[in-house]
Short mmCIF file of C-alpha atoms and ligand atoms in Angstrom, two decimals:
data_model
loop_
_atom_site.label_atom_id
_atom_site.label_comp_id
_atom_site.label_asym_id
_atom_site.label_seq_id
_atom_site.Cartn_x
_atom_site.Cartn_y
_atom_site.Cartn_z
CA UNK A 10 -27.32 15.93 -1.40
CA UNK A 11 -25.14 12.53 -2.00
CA UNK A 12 -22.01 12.35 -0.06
CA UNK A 13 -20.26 12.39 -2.99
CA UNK A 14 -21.31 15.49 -4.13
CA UNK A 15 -21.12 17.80 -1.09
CA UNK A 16 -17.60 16.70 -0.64
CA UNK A 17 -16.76 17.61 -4.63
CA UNK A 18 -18.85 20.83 -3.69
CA UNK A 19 -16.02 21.59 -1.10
CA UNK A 20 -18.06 20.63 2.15
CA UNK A 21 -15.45 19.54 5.10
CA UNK A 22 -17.41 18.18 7.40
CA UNK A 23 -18.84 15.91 4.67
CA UNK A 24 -15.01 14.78 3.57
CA UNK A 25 -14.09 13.96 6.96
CA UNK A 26 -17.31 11.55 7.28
CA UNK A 27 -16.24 10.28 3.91
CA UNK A 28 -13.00 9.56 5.11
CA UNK A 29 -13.92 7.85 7.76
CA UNK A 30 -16.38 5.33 6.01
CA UNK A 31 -13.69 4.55 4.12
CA UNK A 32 -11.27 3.92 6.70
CA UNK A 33 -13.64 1.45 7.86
CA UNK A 34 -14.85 -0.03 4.53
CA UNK A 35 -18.36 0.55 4.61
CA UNK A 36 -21.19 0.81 1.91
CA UNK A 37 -21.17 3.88 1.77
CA UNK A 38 -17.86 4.79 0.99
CA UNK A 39 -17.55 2.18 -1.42
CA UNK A 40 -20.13 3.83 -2.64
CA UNK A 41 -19.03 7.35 -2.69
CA UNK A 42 -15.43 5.90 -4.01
CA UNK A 43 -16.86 4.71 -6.89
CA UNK A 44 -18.68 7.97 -7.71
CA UNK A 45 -15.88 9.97 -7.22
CA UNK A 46 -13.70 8.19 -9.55
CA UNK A 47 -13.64 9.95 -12.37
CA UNK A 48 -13.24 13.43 -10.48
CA UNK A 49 -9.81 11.57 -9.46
CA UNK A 50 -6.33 12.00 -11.28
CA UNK A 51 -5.19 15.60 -11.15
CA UNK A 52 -3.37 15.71 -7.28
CA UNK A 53 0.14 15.39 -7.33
CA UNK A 54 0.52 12.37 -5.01
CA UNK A 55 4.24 11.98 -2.95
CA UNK A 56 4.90 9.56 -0.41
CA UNK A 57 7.14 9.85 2.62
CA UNK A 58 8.68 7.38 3.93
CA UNK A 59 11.55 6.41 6.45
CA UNK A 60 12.79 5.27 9.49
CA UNK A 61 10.62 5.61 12.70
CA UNK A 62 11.30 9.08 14.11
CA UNK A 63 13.47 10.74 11.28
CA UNK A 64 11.14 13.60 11.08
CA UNK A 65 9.22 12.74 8.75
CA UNK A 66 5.74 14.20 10.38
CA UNK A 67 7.37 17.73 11.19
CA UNK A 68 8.79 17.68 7.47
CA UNK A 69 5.40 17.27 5.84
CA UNK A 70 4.07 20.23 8.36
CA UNK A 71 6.91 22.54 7.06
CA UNK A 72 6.33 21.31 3.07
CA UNK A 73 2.75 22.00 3.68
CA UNK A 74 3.56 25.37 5.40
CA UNK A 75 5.59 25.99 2.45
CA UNK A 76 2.53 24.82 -0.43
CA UNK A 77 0.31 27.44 1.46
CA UNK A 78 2.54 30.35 1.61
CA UNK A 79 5.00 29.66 -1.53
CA UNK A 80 7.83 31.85 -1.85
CA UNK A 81 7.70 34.57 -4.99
CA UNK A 82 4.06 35.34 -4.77
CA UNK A 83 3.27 31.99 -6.90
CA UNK A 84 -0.58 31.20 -5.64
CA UNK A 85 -1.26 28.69 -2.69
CA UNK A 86 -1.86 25.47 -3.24
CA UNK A 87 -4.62 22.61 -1.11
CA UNK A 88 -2.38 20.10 0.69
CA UNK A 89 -3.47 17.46 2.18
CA UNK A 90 -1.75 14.69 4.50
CA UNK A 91 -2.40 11.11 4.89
CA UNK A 92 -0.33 9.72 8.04
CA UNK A 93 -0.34 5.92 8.25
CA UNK A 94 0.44 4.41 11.73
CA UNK A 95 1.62 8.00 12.89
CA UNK A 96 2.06 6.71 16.71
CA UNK A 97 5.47 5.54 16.62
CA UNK A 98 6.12 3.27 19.48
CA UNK A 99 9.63 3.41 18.86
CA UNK A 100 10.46 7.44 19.02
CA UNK A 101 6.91 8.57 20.40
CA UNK A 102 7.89 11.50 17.70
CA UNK A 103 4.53 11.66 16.24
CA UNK A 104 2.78 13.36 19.20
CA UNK A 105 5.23 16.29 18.94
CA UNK A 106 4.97 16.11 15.40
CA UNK A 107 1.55 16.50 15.34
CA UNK A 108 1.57 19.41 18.21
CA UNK A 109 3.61 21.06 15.62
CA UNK A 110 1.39 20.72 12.72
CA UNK A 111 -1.67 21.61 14.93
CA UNK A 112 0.21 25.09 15.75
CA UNK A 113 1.21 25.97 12.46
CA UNK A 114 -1.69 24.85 10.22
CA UNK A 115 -4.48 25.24 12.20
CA UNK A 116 -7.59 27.06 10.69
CA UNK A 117 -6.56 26.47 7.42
CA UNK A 118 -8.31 25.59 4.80
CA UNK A 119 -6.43 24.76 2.21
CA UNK A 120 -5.42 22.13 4.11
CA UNK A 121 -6.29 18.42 5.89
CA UNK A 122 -4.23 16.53 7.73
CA UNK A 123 -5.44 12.56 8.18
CA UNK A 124 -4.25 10.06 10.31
CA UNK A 125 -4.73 6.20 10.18
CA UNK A 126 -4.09 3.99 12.48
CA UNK A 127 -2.12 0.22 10.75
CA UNK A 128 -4.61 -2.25 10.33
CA UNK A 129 -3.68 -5.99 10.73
CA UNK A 130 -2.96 -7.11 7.31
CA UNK A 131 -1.08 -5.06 5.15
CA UNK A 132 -3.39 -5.08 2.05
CA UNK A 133 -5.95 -3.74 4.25
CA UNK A 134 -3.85 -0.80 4.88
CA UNK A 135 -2.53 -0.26 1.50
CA UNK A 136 -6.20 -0.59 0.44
CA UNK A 137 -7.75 1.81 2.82
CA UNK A 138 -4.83 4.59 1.85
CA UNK A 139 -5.37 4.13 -1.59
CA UNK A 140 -8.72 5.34 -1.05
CA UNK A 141 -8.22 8.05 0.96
CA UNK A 142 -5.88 9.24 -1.60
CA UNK A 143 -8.70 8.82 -4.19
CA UNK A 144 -11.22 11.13 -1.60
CA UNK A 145 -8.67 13.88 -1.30
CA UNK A 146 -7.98 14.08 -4.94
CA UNK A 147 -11.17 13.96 -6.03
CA UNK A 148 -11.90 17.05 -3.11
CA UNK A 149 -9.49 18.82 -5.38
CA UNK A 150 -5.95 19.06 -3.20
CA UNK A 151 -3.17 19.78 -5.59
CA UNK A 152 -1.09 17.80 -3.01
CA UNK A 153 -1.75 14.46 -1.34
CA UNK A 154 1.13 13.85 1.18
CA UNK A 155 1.22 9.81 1.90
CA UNK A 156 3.43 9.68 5.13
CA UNK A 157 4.36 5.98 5.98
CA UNK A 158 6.70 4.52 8.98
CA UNK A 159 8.02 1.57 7.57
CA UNK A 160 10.87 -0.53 6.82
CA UNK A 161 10.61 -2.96 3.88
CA UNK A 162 7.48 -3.88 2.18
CA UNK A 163 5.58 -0.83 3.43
CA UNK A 164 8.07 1.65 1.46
CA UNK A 165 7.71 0.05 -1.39
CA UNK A 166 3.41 -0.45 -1.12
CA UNK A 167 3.56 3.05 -0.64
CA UNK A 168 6.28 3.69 -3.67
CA UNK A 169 3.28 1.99 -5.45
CA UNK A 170 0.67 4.62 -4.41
CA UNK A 171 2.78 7.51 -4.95
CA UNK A 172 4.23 9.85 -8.28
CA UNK A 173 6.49 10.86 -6.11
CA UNK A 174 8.62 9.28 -3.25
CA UNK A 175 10.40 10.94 -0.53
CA UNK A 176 12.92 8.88 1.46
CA UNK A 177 13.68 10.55 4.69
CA UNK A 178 17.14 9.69 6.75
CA UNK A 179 19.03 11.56 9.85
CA UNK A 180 22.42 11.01 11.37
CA UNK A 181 23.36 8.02 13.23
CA UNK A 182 20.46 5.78 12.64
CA UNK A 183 22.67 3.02 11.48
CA UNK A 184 20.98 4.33 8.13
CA UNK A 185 23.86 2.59 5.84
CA UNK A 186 23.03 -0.77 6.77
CA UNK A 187 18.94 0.18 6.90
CA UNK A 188 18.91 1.55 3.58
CA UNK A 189 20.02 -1.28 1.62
CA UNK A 190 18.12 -3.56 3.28
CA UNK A 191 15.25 -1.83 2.47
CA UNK A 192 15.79 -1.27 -0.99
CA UNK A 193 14.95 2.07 0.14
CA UNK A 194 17.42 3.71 -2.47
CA UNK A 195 15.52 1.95 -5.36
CA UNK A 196 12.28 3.61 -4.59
CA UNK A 197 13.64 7.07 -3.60
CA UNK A 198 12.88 9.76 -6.02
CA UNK A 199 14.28 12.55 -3.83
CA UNK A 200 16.52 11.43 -0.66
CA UNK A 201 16.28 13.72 2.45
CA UNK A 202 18.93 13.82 4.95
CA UNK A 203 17.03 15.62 7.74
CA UNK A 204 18.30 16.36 11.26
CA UNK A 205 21.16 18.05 9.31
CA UNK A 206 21.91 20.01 12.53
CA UNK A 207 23.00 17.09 14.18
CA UNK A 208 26.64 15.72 13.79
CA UNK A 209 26.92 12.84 11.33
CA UNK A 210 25.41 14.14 8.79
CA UNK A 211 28.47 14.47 5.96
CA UNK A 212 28.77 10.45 6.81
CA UNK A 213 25.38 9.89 6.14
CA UNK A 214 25.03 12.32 3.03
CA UNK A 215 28.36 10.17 1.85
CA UNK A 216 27.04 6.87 2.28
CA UNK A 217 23.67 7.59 0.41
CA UNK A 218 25.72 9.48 -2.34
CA UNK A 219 28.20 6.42 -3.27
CA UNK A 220 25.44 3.74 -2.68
CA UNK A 221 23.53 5.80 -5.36
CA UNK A 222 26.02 5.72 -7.64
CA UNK A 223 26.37 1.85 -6.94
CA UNK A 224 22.45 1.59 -8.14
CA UNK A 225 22.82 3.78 -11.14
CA UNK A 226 21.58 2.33 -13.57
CA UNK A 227 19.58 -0.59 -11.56
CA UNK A 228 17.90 -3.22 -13.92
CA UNK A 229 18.21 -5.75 -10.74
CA UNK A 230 15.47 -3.89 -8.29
CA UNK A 231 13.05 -5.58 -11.32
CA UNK A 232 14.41 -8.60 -9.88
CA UNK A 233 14.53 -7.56 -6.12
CA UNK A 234 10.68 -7.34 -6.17
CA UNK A 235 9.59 -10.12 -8.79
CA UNK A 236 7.39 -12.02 -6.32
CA UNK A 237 4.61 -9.13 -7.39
CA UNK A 238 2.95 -8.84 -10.46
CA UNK A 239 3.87 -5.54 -11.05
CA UNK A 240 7.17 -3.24 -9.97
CA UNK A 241 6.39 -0.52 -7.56
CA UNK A 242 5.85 2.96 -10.02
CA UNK A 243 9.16 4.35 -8.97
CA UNK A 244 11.00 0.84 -9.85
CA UNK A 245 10.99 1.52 -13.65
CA UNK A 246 13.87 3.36 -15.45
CA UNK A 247 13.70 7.12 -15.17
CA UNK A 248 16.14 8.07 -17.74
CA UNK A 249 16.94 11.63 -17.25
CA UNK A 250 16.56 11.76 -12.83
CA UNK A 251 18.93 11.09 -10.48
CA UNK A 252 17.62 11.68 -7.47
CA UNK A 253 19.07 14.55 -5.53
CA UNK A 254 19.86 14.49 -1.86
CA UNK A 255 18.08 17.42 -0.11
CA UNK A 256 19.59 18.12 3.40
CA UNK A 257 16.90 19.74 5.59
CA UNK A 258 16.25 20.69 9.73
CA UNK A 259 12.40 20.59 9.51
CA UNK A 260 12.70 22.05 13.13
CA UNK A 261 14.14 25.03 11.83
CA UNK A 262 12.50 25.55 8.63
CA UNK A 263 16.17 24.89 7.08
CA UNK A 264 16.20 23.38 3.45
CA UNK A 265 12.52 23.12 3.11
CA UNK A 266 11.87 25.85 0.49
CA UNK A 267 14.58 23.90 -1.90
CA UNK A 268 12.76 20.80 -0.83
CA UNK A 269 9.49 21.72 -2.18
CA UNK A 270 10.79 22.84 -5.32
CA UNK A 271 12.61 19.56 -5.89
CA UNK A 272 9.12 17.93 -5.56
CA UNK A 273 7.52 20.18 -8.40
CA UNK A 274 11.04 19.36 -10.48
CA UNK A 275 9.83 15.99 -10.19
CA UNK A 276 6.26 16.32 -11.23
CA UNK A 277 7.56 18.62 -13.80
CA UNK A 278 10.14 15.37 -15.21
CA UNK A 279 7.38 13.03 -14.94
CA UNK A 280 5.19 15.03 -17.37
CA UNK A 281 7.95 16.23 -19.61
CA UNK A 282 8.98 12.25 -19.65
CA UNK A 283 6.28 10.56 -20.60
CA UNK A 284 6.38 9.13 -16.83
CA UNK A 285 3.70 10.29 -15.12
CA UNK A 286 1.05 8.27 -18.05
CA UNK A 287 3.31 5.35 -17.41
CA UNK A 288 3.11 6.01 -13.65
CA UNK A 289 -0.32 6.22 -13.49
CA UNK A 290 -0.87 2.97 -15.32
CA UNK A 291 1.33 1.31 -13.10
CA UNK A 292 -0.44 2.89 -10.21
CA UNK A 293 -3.68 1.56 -10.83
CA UNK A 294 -2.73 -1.56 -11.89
CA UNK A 295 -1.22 -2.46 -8.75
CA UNK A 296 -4.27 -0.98 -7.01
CA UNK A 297 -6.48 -3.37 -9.24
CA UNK A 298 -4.20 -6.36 -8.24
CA UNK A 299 -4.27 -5.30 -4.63
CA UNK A 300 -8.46 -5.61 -4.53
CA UNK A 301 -8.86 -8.55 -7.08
CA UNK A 302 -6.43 -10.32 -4.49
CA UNK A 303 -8.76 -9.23 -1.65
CA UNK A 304 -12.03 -9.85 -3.66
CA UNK A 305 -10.84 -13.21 -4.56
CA UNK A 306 -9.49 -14.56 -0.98
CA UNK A 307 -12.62 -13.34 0.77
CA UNK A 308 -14.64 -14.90 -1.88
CA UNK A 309 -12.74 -18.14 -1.20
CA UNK A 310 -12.37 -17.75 1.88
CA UNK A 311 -16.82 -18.44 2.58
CA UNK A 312 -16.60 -20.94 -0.12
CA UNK A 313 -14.74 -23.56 2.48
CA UNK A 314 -15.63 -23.95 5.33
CA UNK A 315 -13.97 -23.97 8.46
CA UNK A 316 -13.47 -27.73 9.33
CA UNK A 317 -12.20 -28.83 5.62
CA UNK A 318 -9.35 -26.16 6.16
CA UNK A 319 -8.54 -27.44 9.52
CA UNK A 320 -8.38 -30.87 7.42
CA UNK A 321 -6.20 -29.69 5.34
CA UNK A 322 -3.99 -27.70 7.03
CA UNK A 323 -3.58 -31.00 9.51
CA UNK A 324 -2.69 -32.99 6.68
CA UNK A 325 -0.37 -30.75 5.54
CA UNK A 326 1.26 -30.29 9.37
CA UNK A 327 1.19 -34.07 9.02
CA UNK A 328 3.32 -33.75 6.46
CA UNK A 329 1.08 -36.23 4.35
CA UNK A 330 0.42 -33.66 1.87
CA UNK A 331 2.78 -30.67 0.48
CA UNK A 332 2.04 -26.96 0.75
CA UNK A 333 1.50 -27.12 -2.67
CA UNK A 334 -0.60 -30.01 -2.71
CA UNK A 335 -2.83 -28.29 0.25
CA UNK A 336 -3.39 -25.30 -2.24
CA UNK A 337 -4.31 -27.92 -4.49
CA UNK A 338 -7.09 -29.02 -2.26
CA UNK A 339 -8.53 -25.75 -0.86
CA UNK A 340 -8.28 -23.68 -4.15
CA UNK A 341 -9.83 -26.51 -7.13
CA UNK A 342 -11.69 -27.83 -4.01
CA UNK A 343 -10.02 -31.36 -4.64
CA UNK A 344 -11.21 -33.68 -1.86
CA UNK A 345 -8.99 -35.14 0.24
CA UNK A 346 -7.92 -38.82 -0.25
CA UNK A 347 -6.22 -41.11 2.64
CA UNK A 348 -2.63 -41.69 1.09
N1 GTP B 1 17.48 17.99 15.90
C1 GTP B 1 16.46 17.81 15.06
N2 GTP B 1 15.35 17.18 15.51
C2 GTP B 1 14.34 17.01 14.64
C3 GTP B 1 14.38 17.48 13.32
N3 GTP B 1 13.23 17.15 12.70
C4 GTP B 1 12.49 16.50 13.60
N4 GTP B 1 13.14 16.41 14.79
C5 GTP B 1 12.66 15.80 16.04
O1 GTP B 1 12.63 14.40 15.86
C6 GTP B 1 11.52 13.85 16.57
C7 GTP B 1 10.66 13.04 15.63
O2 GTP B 1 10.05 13.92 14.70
P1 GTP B 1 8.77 13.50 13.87
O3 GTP B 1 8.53 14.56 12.87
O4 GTP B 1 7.64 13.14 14.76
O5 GTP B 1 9.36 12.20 13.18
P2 GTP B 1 8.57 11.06 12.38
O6 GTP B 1 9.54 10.50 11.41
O7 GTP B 1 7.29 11.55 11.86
O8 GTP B 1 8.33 10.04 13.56
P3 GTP B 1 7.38 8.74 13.54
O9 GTP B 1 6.10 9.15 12.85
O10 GTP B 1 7.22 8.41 14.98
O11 GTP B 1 8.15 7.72 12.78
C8 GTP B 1 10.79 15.01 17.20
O12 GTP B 1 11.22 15.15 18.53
C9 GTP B 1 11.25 16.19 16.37
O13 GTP B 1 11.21 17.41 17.07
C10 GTP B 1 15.56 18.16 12.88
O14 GTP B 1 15.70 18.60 11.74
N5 GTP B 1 16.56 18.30 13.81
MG1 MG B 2 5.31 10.79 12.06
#
């Protein structure tokens, strides 16, 4: 049997080879990616994203704790949990995080827990999530967790990816000052104020309340991120949401229930809205960009070769030519004159 197939007939050994050719880009799970395509588009997708060692990692363990064994006798659901860059040098958090998950969720199989390690560039990354995404949906999870440390243009790569963005904060992380650097508010569907045990966390709950207020309505986050071709998903209007602030203590299991039914809410607005269509188009669009801009550098990138670069890019140290002029030269292939 294809690849493909045994891991759309449910085979796990057979997904976690998958996912592993296409963590590493190979043939074969291009391949298998393409044939898997169309089985894609039914998993509710929601990225997490915050501040290194927020608790993000032991808040997707409780969520998917929650998905499996849902309050009310409502049926279990398939979660699964993509975790880019999950060792933290900053907090070492993830190891306990992951002890955690490994306790509670073991032996389950309605669920799969991934983690990537950051590649280099940061298309690569987005790239290789994007289609691990695409294997878990198309393996039928009704979730696909997208957990991402990251402050900046990672959030909002991953805003991209997801229907659904968490944006995780705790006390005393100097969170005010992170958050609207970040632009973090403008991507957040549903903020989290975890750690809500610890003292600080009215200030921080206040601060994230009146900046929201300060960013409702926001026409100028089209502006913030204009250098793409597209806004991230969560960047256009969502009349009808504001996002609520969910305070949680994913060590305790506090707030987590509530938590997971804010994240249906917001499936349930997206279809209700009209938004999910328009999310989805978005989605793939900016996954389309993100490849044709990989498809066409690489493709460039052999058409020149090494030494008329160097030329360039001396020229353009030089100062005899402009950036622009340089682009000039290696894109149309202009050959250089002595000016
Ligand atoms: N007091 C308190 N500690 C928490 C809570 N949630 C998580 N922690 C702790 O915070 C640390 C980091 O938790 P993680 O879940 O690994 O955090 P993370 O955001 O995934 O961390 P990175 O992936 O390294 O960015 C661990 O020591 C957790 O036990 C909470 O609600 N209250
Ligand atoms: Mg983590």
């Amino acid at each position: 049997m294809k690849l493909a197939d045994s891991v759309l007939a449910g085979d796990r050994l057979a997904l976690a080879r998958l996912l592993s050719y296409v963590e590493n880009d190979t043939a074969e799970g291009r391949a298998a990616l393409d044939s898997l395509f169309p089985h894609t588009g039914r998993s509710h997708l929601v990225g997490v994203t915050g501040a290194p060692g927020t608790g993000k990692s032991s808040l997707v363990n409780r969520l998917a704790y929650v998905f499996r064994h849902p309050p009310g006798g409502a049926s279990p659901r398939r979660v699964a949990v993509v975790a880019v860059d999950p060792s933290s040098p900053f907090t070492g958090g993830a190891i306990l995080g992951d002890r955690i998950r490994m306790r509670d969720l073991a032996g389950d199989p309605g669920v799969f827990i991934r983690s990537m390690a950051a590649r280099g560039s940061l298309g690569g990354l987005a790239g290789a999530t994007a289609g691990l995404v695409q294997v878990f949906d198309a393996a039928g999870y009704d979730l696909v967790f997208i957990e991402t440390v990251g402050v900046g243009q990672g959030e909002v790569d991953i805003a991209r990816l997801a229907h659904t963005t968490l944006v995780v904060e705790a006390p005393n992380l100097g969170d005010e000052i992170q958050a609207i650097k970040a632009g973090i508010l403008e991507i957040a569907d549903i903020l989290v104020v975890n750690k809500a045990d610890l003292p600080g966390v009215e200030n921080t709950e206040r601060a994230l309340r009146s900046m929201l207020d300060l960013s409702q309505p926001s026409p100028r986050s089209m502006v913030h991120h204009k250098a793409s071709l597209s806004p991230p998903a969560s960047l256009i209007g969502q009349p009808g949401w504001v996002p609520p602030i969910q305070r949680t203590i994913s060590t305790e299991a506090v707030g987590i229930e509530e938590l997971a039914a804010l994240i249906d809410r917001h499936r349930d607005y997206l279809g209700e809205s009209g938004n999910w269509q328009r999310r989805e188009r978005l989605r793939l669009e900016s996954e389309l960009e993100m490849l044709l801009r990989e498809a066409l550098v690489s493709r460039w990138r052999i058409s020149i070769s090494e030494s008329q670069y160097q030329a360039v890019l001396g020229r353009l140290v030089e100062r005899r030519i402009s950036p622009r002029q340089a682009v000039e030269c290696l894109v149309d292939g202009r050959v250089l004159r002595d000016t």
